[in-house]
Amino acid sequence: MKPRVRFAPSPTGYVHIGSLRTALYDYLYAKGQGGTFVIRVEDTDQTRLVGDAVEGMVYALKWAGIEADEGPVADENGVIHEIGDFGPYTQSDRLDIYKPYAEQLIENGHAYHCFCTKERLDALRQEQKEQGLTPKYDGHCRNLSKEEVDQRIAAGESYVVRLKLPENRVIAFDDRVKGHIEVNTNDMDDQVLMKADGFPTYHMAVVVDDHLMEITQVIRGDEWLISTPKHVYLYEAFGWEAPEFVHLPVILSKSKKKLSKREGDVAVEDFRRKGYLPEALVNYVALVGWSPDTEEEIFDMQALIEHFSFERVSKSSGIFDLDKLNWVNNHYIRSYPIEKLTALCKPYFVEVGYCDEATFEAEFDKMCQVVEVLRERLNKLEEIKEHLALFMSDDVHPEDDEAREVLSQEHIADLLNVFVGKLEACDTLTAEDVKPMLKEIQKETGYKGKMLFMPVRVAVTGQVHGPDIAQIMGILGKDSVIRRVKFTQSQM
Ligand code: GLU
């Protein structure tokens, strides 16, 4: 049977990097096995709803190269619609589906109505806490007679439906990553399945939907492992075959804490904004918690699909290492098609005022040259903003003592005069013209090596170190380079 896997996010307004990895492993497994990747929106917790969150989620995943075979997708205009034969794929559109299943469980003795008030439950929890016990429902309504239940419902009392777990039974299942898991029902809680407002809880909806959508593997973060025995029992109570469970180790920060907004970026959207390339983020995130069967560390989506397996997913948590991500991103920045990379840099060019949008388009070839000369220095595209200063003002000042020292040498006045003369004598200045020009200067003046190249670099850029000076001069062009050298002379 071809696998059917689902990514089941609760829309929160952004895609956490851990969710990206879950979606990715779902996707890789489905694609590797010729199966189906489903996205199901779990939005039954109405208190946590965020407008546009589904759109944002679909866009972020699409950006990363992950699109659903079934579930919400974006058309070419960015409009979200659902595709697939098992819909609707949004739980709030499925509310009518769950109630009959809850009733079935009640009839079969696997669930019961509970009329306990919030006050009673709060007091119970408080009492248990004071006694050092894990808070748990005490079964107060487990054995109400049918008559009493009917009466109280007819009287308009508010109620929830709870799972009726058998006492002292071991629930066991084999997780593909975590191995064999056993839990005694005495250590479990009679979970609420249907809330007082008629909405299903996550536990109810997830089991019903995974069954109805014929999901074969439930792949999710290991924070859900604790809930899985309840789900396993629910499958049994319904008389359904449970899917295979695959719980992925959590991603921690370098300080071994949960990856949270407080510790830095966690949203895919943040990484995108800073100029991480989707291929890099996907490549890196795949490696947090999974080790490939080769020494290779650079994988495009196709290679990930070919190599990915649950057998090489680690049982223990993975560490999110920003330096490593930067390294991977730099790799992709260096090898990306230059036009594509340059187009992605547009917002940064405009932001620092290097040019406006129209000029960016009109002089796209020049923009490509700028990106080409800078790209190897970038860990993320937004860093280009710092480097663009190099091309902006012709009033260049030596940036540090080292640069000032270069310009304080005795031969500088003479050298710069000859340099300006040469520049003025040429029609145009391209990167290719620079080397022969410097050769000529060397011949005429006798200045060579560091005595020649350093002053030229500092006079043009103010810096002792930097990208290839011939490329820079080619981009700046004749007039700008002349203005720069003359400005430098005027400051001496
Ligand atoms: N809706 C859950 C979440 O927000 C998904 C849990 C699951 O995959 O079963 O993460």
Short mmCIF file of C-alpha atoms and ligand atoms in Angstrom, two decimals, residues 6-10 40 42 48 202 206 210 218-221 223-224 231, ligand 1:
data_model
loop_
_atom_site.label_atom_id
_atom_site.label_comp_id
_atom_site.label_asym_id
_atom_site.label_seq_id
_atom_site.Cartn_x
_atom_site.Cartn_y
_atom_site.Cartn_z
CA ARG A 6 -0.31 14.15 6.71
CA PHE A 7 1.14 17.32 8.11
CA ALA A 8 -1.47 18.64 10.54
CA PRO A 9 -0.59 22.15 11.68
CA SER A 10 -2.67 24.26 14.01
CA ARG A 40 -4.80 19.03 7.25
CA GLU A 42 -6.26 21.57 12.80
CA ARG A 48 -5.96 30.17 19.14
CA TYR A 202 -7.53 17.56 19.20
CA VAL A 206 -7.00 13.67 14.99
CA ASP A 210 -6.51 10.20 10.31
CA VAL A 218 1.42 9.65 11.59
CA ILE A 219 4.68 11.58 11.55
CA ARG A 220 4.87 14.38 14.12
CA GLY A 221 6.95 16.02 16.80
CA GLU A 223 5.70 16.41 22.12
CA TRP A 224 2.69 14.35 20.91
CA HIS A 231 -5.11 7.66 20.31
N1 GLU B 1 -2.22 19.99 15.33
C1 GLU B 1 -1.05 19.47 15.94
C2 GLU B 1 0.00 20.58 15.95
O1 GLU B 1 -0.32 21.69 15.95
C3 GLU B 1 -0.55 18.31 15.14
C4 GLU B 1 -0.29 17.09 15.93
C5 GLU B 1 -0.32 15.88 15.05
O2 GLU B 1 0.38 15.89 14.02
O3 GLU B 1 -1.04 14.95 15.35
O4 GLU B 1 1.18 20.34 15.98
#
